[in-house]
Amino acid sequence: ELKNFQKILINIAKKNTKTIMPGYTHMQIAQAVSLAHHVMAYVEMIGRDRERLNNCLKRMNENPLGACALAGTSFNINRKYTSKLLRFNKPTANSIDSVSDRDFVIEFIFCLSLLGMHLSRLSEEIILWSSQHFEFVQLPDELFTGSSVLPQKKNPDGAELIRAKTAITISNLSALLSLLKNLPLAYNKDMQEDKKLTFETFDNIFLSLQVLKEIMKKIKFNKDKMLNAVCKSHATAIDLAEWLVKELNYSFRQAYNITGRIVKYANKKNKFLSDLTLIELKKFEKKFTNKVSSILSAQNSIKNKKSIGGTAPETVKQAIKLAEQKYL
């Protein structure tokens, strides 16, 4: 299921290597990025989730059969043979450990908690992006819920419930750790509570994944709104600072200060950086040329971020190819 989810995200990325959107830090517009680059971040997160689950299975696939109550048995049994029949990698090494610990449950729920956290973050972005304040995305009616009293409302209940299910998952992890932390060796009846926590966690995360897959299959991106959000901001301020360093040999500290003063001036004039004239820019640095206007372009901003892992379209296309090879 996770592999299929990655495939959906990668397909979105393939279509949007040149779709420009704001990149945020502290929930404030920071730089221009491509939608493909943003979505591919989740592909990498889910890739690590898959690796963790595989590692969990590999590490925990040991057979406790034959540990008995806690001390093993005097009967002539073959634990290696039963392990083979039951498709375990090997028998557990210590009979007390076999009956008294729940590493396999804790690690599994931890892996699902991390996965749930990633699903919840994407869900939160969908909730924000579908609001009237952003309008970055549209979802079909079947993925919204109407309000009980407000006829104009379309509520992203599915995404909201993913957040809630993740909270339950994390609380289940905490509950199990708390349940075990004061238990002396070996078995105690408290441990029977592990089953409810494990099954509930799996069901919640599996359901959340199904819902989010459906959302991402049918989501529509308002590309003009995304681009406009970048253009109506100072998202290319860093590009201006970097230009001062590369072209005029300023230290970055100096370039940062000059750019900061230009931004302050633009705010005072109710303008954005791209609106400023060359005459206005020359008030801060006489060596500014007409080339600066291209630096302040959102398109050129993402085009120039060519470092490995960067948002330049060609770099992202290469990242998509590598992700397909690695994950699909």
Coordinates of C-alpha atoms in Angstrom, one line a residue:
E1 CA 0.0 0.0 0.0
L2 CA 2.8 2.4 0.8
K3 CA 4.5 1.6 -2.5
N4 CA 1.2 2.4 -4.3
F5 CA 1.0 5.6 -2.4
Q6 CA 4.5 6.6 -3.5
K7 CA 3.5 5.8 -7.1
I8 CA 0.5 8.3 -6.8
L9 CA 2.8 11.0 -5.4
I10 CA 5.5 10.4 -8.1
N11 CA 2.9 10.7 -10.8
I12 CA 1.8 14.1 -9.4
A13 CA 5.5 15.1 -9.3
K14 CA 6.1 14.1 -13.0
K15 CA 3.3 16.5 -14.1
N16 CA 4.4 19.4 -12.0
T17 CA 8.2 19.9 -12.2
K18 CA 7.6 23.4 -13.5
T19 CA 4.5 24.2 -11.3
I20 CA 5.6 27.0 -8.9
M21 CA 4.4 27.2 -5.4
P22 CA 5.5 28.9 -2.1
G23 CA 7.9 27.0 0.1
Y24 CA 7.3 27.8 3.8
T25 CA 9.2 28.0 7.0
H26 CA 7.4 29.0 10.2
M27 CA 4.2 29.0 8.0
Q28 CA 5.5 32.1 6.2
I29 CA 6.5 32.2 2.5
A30 CA 10.2 31.6 2.3
Q31 CA 11.2 30.7 -1.2
A32 CA 9.8 29.5 -4.5
V33 CA 9.8 25.8 -5.0
S34 CA 8.2 23.4 -7.5
L35 CA 5.1 21.4 -6.5
A36 CA 7.0 18.4 -7.7
H37 CA 9.8 19.1 -5.3
H38 CA 7.3 19.5 -2.4
V39 CA 5.5 16.3 -3.2
M40 CA 8.8 14.3 -3.6
A41 CA 9.6 15.2 0.0
Y42 CA 6.8 12.9 1.1
V43 CA 8.0 10.2 -1.3
E44 CA 11.3 10.2 0.6
M45 CA 9.5 10.1 4.0
I46 CA 7.3 7.2 3.0
G47 CA 10.4 5.4 1.6
R48 CA 12.0 5.6 5.0
D49 CA 8.7 4.3 6.6
R50 CA 8.8 1.3 4.3
E51 CA 12.5 0.6 5.2
R52 CA 11.6 0.9 8.9
L53 CA 8.8 -1.6 8.5
N54 CA 11.0 -4.0 6.6
N55 CA 13.7 -3.7 9.2
C56 CA 11.2 -4.2 12.0
L57 CA 10.0 -7.5 10.4
K58 CA 13.6 -8.7 9.8
R59 CA 14.7 -7.9 13.4
M60 CA 11.6 -9.2 15.2
N61 CA 10.7 -12.3 13.1
E62 CA 11.9 -14.7 15.9
N63 CA 10.0 -17.7 17.1
P64 CA 9.0 -17.7 20.8
L65 CA 7.4 -21.2 20.6
G66 CA 9.1 -23.5 23.1
A67 CA 9.8 -20.8 25.6
C68 CA 6.8 -22.2 27.6
A69 CA 6.0 -20.3 30.8
L70 CA 9.4 -18.7 31.1
A71 CA 12.1 -21.4 31.5
G72 CA 11.9 -23.5 28.4
T73 CA 11.0 -27.2 28.6
S74 CA 12.4 -30.6 29.4
F75 CA 10.5 -32.2 26.5
N76 CA 12.7 -33.1 23.5
I77 CA 11.5 -30.4 21.0
N78 CA 13.2 -28.9 18.0
R79 CA 12.7 -25.2 18.0
K80 CA 14.7 -24.7 14.8
Y81 CA 12.3 -27.0 13.0
T82 CA 9.2 -25.3 14.3
S83 CA 10.7 -21.9 13.3
K84 CA 11.2 -23.1 9.8
L85 CA 7.6 -24.4 9.6
L86 CA 6.2 -21.2 10.9
R87 CA 8.5 -19.0 8.7
F88 CA 10.4 -17.4 11.5
N89 CA 14.0 -16.5 10.8
K90 CA 15.2 -18.3 14.0
P91 CA 14.1 -19.2 17.5
T92 CA 14.4 -16.6 20.2
A93 CA 17.6 -16.8 22.2
N94 CA 16.2 -16.5 25.8
S95 CA 13.0 -18.0 27.1
I96 CA 12.5 -15.3 29.8
D97 CA 12.9 -12.5 27.2
S98 CA 10.5 -14.4 24.9
V99 CA 7.6 -14.2 27.3
S100 CA 8.3 -10.9 29.1
D101 CA 9.1 -8.3 26.5
R102 CA 7.1 -6.8 23.7
D103 CA 9.8 -5.2 21.5
F104 CA 8.0 -6.6 18.4
V105 CA 4.8 -4.7 19.3
I106 CA 6.5 -1.5 20.5
E107 CA 8.7 -1.2 17.4
F108 CA 5.8 -2.0 15.1
I109 CA 3.6 0.7 16.7
F110 CA 6.5 3.1 16.6
C111 CA 7.0 2.5 12.9
L112 CA 3.3 3.1 12.3
S113 CA 3.4 6.2 14.5
L114 CA 6.1 7.7 12.3
L115 CA 4.2 6.8 9.2
G116 CA 1.0 8.3 10.7
M117 CA 2.8 11.5 11.5
H118 CA 3.9 11.8 7.9
L119 CA 0.3 11.1 6.7
S120 CA -1.0 13.7 9.2
R121 CA 1.4 16.4 8.0
L122 CA 0.3 16.0 4.4
S123 CA -3.3 15.9 5.6
E124 CA -2.8 19.2 7.4
E125 CA -1.4 20.8 4.3
I126 CA -4.5 19.6 2.3
I127 CA -6.7 21.1 5.0
L128 CA -4.8 24.4 4.7
W129 CA -4.6 24.4 0.9
S130 CA -8.3 23.7 0.4
S131 CA -9.3 26.7 2.7
Q132 CA -10.4 30.0 1.3
H133 CA -7.2 31.6 2.5
F134 CA -5.1 29.5 0.3
E135 CA -7.3 27.9 -2.5
F136 CA -4.3 25.9 -3.7
V137 CA -6.3 22.7 -4.2
Q138 CA -9.7 21.5 -5.0
L139 CA -11.2 18.2 -4.0
P140 CA -14.3 16.5 -5.5
D141 CA -17.5 16.7 -3.5
E142 CA -17.3 13.0 -2.4
L143 CA -14.1 13.8 -0.5
F144 CA -15.7 16.6 1.5
T145 CA -18.5 16.6 4.0
G146 CA -21.2 19.2 4.2
S147 CA -21.9 21.2 7.4
S148 CA -24.9 20.3 9.5
V149 CA -26.1 23.9 9.5
L150 CA -23.9 25.9 7.1
P151 CA -25.0 25.2 3.5
Q152 CA -21.9 26.8 2.0
K153 CA -19.4 24.6 3.8
K154 CA -17.2 21.9 2.3
N155 CA -15.2 20.4 5.1
P156 CA -12.1 18.1 4.5
D157 CA -13.3 15.7 7.2
G158 CA -11.2 12.8 5.8
A159 CA -7.9 14.7 6.1
E160 CA -9.0 15.9 9.6
L161 CA -9.7 12.4 10.8
I162 CA -6.3 11.3 9.6
R163 CA -4.8 13.8 12.1
A164 CA -7.0 12.3 14.8
K165 CA -6.1 8.7 14.0
T166 CA -2.4 9.6 14.2
A167 CA -3.0 11.1 17.6
I168 CA -4.6 7.8 18.7
T169 CA -1.6 5.9 17.3
I170 CA 0.9 8.0 19.1
S171 CA -1.1 7.6 22.3
N172 CA -1.1 3.9 21.8
L173 CA 2.7 3.8 21.6
S174 CA 2.9 5.9 24.8
A175 CA 0.3 3.6 26.5
L176 CA 2.3 0.4 25.7
L177 CA 5.6 1.9 26.9
S178 CA 3.9 3.0 30.1
L179 CA 2.3 -0.4 30.5
L180 CA 5.6 -2.2 30.3
K181 CA 8.0 0.2 32.1
N182 CA 7.3 -1.1 35.7
L183 CA 6.8 -4.8 35.0
P184 CA 9.4 -7.2 36.6
L185 CA 10.4 -10.3 34.6
A186 CA 8.8 -12.4 33.4
Y187 CA 5.1 -12.5 32.3
N188 CA 2.4 -10.3 33.8
K189 CA -1.2 -10.1 32.9
D190 CA -0.9 -6.4 32.0
M191 CA 0.7 -7.6 28.8
Q192 CA -2.6 -8.9 27.3
E193 CA -3.5 -5.3 26.7
D194 CA -0.9 -5.2 23.9
K195 CA -3.3 -6.8 21.4
K196 CA -5.9 -4.2 21.5
L197 CA -3.3 -1.4 21.1
T198 CA -1.6 -3.2 18.2
F199 CA -4.7 -4.1 16.2
E200 CA -6.3 -0.6 16.7
T201 CA -3.1 1.1 15.6
F202 CA -2.8 -1.0 12.4
D203 CA -6.5 -0.5 11.5
N204 CA -6.3 3.3 12.0
I205 CA -3.1 3.8 10.0
F206 CA -4.2 1.4 7.2
L207 CA -7.5 3.2 6.9
S208 CA -5.8 6.6 7.0
L209 CA -3.5 5.5 4.1
Q210 CA -6.5 4.4 2.0
V211 CA -8.2 7.8 2.6
L212 CA -5.1 9.8 1.7
K213 CA -4.5 7.7 -1.4
E214 CA -8.0 8.5 -2.6
I215 CA -7.5 12.2 -1.9
M216 CA -4.2 12.4 -3.7
K217 CA -5.6 10.5 -6.7
K218 CA -8.4 13.1 -7.2
I219 CA -6.8 16.3 -6.0
K220 CA -6.6 19.2 -8.4
F221 CA -4.0 21.9 -8.0
N222 CA -4.8 25.6 -8.6
K223 CA -1.5 26.4 -10.3
D224 CA -2.3 30.1 -10.8
K225 CA -3.2 30.6 -7.2
M226 CA 0.1 29.0 -6.2
L227 CA 2.2 31.1 -8.6
N228 CA 0.3 34.2 -7.5
A229 CA 1.1 33.5 -3.9
V230 CA 4.8 33.5 -4.8
C231 CA 4.6 36.6 -6.9
K232 CA 2.8 38.5 -4.2
S233 CA 5.6 37.9 -1.7
H234 CA 9.3 38.4 -1.2
A235 CA 10.1 34.8 -1.9
T236 CA 13.0 35.8 -4.2
A237 CA 14.8 37.9 -1.6
I238 CA 17.4 35.1 -1.1
D239 CA 18.1 35.1 -4.9
L240 CA 18.8 38.8 -4.7
A241 CA 21.2 38.3 -1.8
E242 CA 23.0 35.5 -3.5
W243 CA 23.3 37.6 -6.7
L244 CA 25.1 40.3 -4.6
V245 CA 27.5 37.7 -3.3
K246 CA 28.2 36.1 -6.7
E247 CA 28.2 39.2 -9.0
L248 CA 29.5 41.9 -6.7
N249 CA 31.6 39.9 -4.3
Y250 CA 29.8 41.0 -1.1
S251 CA 30.0 38.7 1.9
F252 CA 26.7 37.0 2.6
R253 CA 26.3 39.0 5.8
Q254 CA 26.6 42.3 3.8
A255 CA 24.2 41.0 1.1
Y256 CA 21.7 39.9 3.7
N257 CA 21.7 43.3 5.3
I258 CA 21.3 45.1 1.9
T259 CA 18.5 42.8 0.8
G260 CA 16.8 43.3 4.2
R261 CA 16.8 47.0 3.7
I262 CA 15.4 46.7 0.2
V263 CA 12.6 44.4 1.6
K264 CA 11.8 47.0 4.3
Y265 CA 11.7 49.7 1.7
A266 CA 9.4 47.6 -0.5
N267 CA 7.0 47.0 2.4
K268 CA 6.9 50.7 3.2
K269 CA 6.0 51.4 -0.4
N270 CA 3.4 48.5 -0.4
K271 CA 5.4 46.8 -3.2
F272 CA 6.9 43.5 -3.8
L273 CA 10.6 43.0 -4.8
S274 CA 9.6 42.3 -8.4
D275 CA 7.7 45.6 -8.6
L276 CA 10.8 47.7 -7.7
T277 CA 12.3 49.7 -10.5
L278 CA 16.0 49.7 -11.3
I279 CA 16.2 53.3 -10.1
E280 CA 14.7 52.3 -6.7
L281 CA 17.2 49.4 -6.4
K282 CA 20.1 51.6 -7.2
K283 CA 19.4 53.6 -4.0
F284 CA 20.8 50.6 -2.2
E285 CA 23.6 49.5 -4.6
K286 CA 24.7 51.6 -7.6
K287 CA 26.0 48.5 -9.4
F288 CA 22.6 47.0 -9.8
T289 CA 21.8 46.3 -13.5
N290 CA 18.8 45.3 -15.6
K291 CA 19.8 41.7 -14.9
V292 CA 18.4 41.9 -11.5
S293 CA 14.8 41.8 -12.8
S294 CA 15.5 38.2 -14.0
I295 CA 16.9 37.3 -10.6
L296 CA 13.6 38.3 -9.0
S297 CA 11.6 36.0 -11.3
A298 CA 10.0 33.0 -9.6
Q299 CA 10.7 30.9 -12.6
N300 CA 14.4 31.7 -12.6
S301 CA 14.5 31.3 -8.8
I302 CA 13.6 27.6 -9.0
K303 CA 15.6 27.1 -12.2
N304 CA 18.8 28.1 -10.5
K305 CA 18.5 25.7 -7.5
K306 CA 20.5 22.9 -9.3
S307 CA 22.3 21.4 -6.3
I308 CA 21.6 17.8 -5.5
G309 CA 18.2 17.6 -3.8
G310 CA 17.3 21.1 -5.0
T311 CA 14.1 22.3 -6.7
A312 CA 15.4 23.0 -10.2
P313 CA 13.1 21.2 -12.7
E314 CA 16.0 19.2 -14.2
T315 CA 17.2 18.2 -10.7
V316 CA 13.7 17.1 -9.7
K317 CA 13.3 15.1 -12.8
Q318 CA 16.5 13.2 -12.0
A319 CA 15.2 12.7 -8.4
I320 CA 12.0 11.3 -9.7
K321 CA 13.9 8.8 -11.9
L322 CA 16.0 7.7 -8.9
A323 CA 12.9 7.4 -6.7
E324 CA 11.2 5.2 -9.3
Q325 CA 14.3 2.9 -9.3
K326 CA 14.6 2.8 -5.6
Y327 CA 11.0 2.6 -4.5
L328 CA 8.9 1.3 -7.4

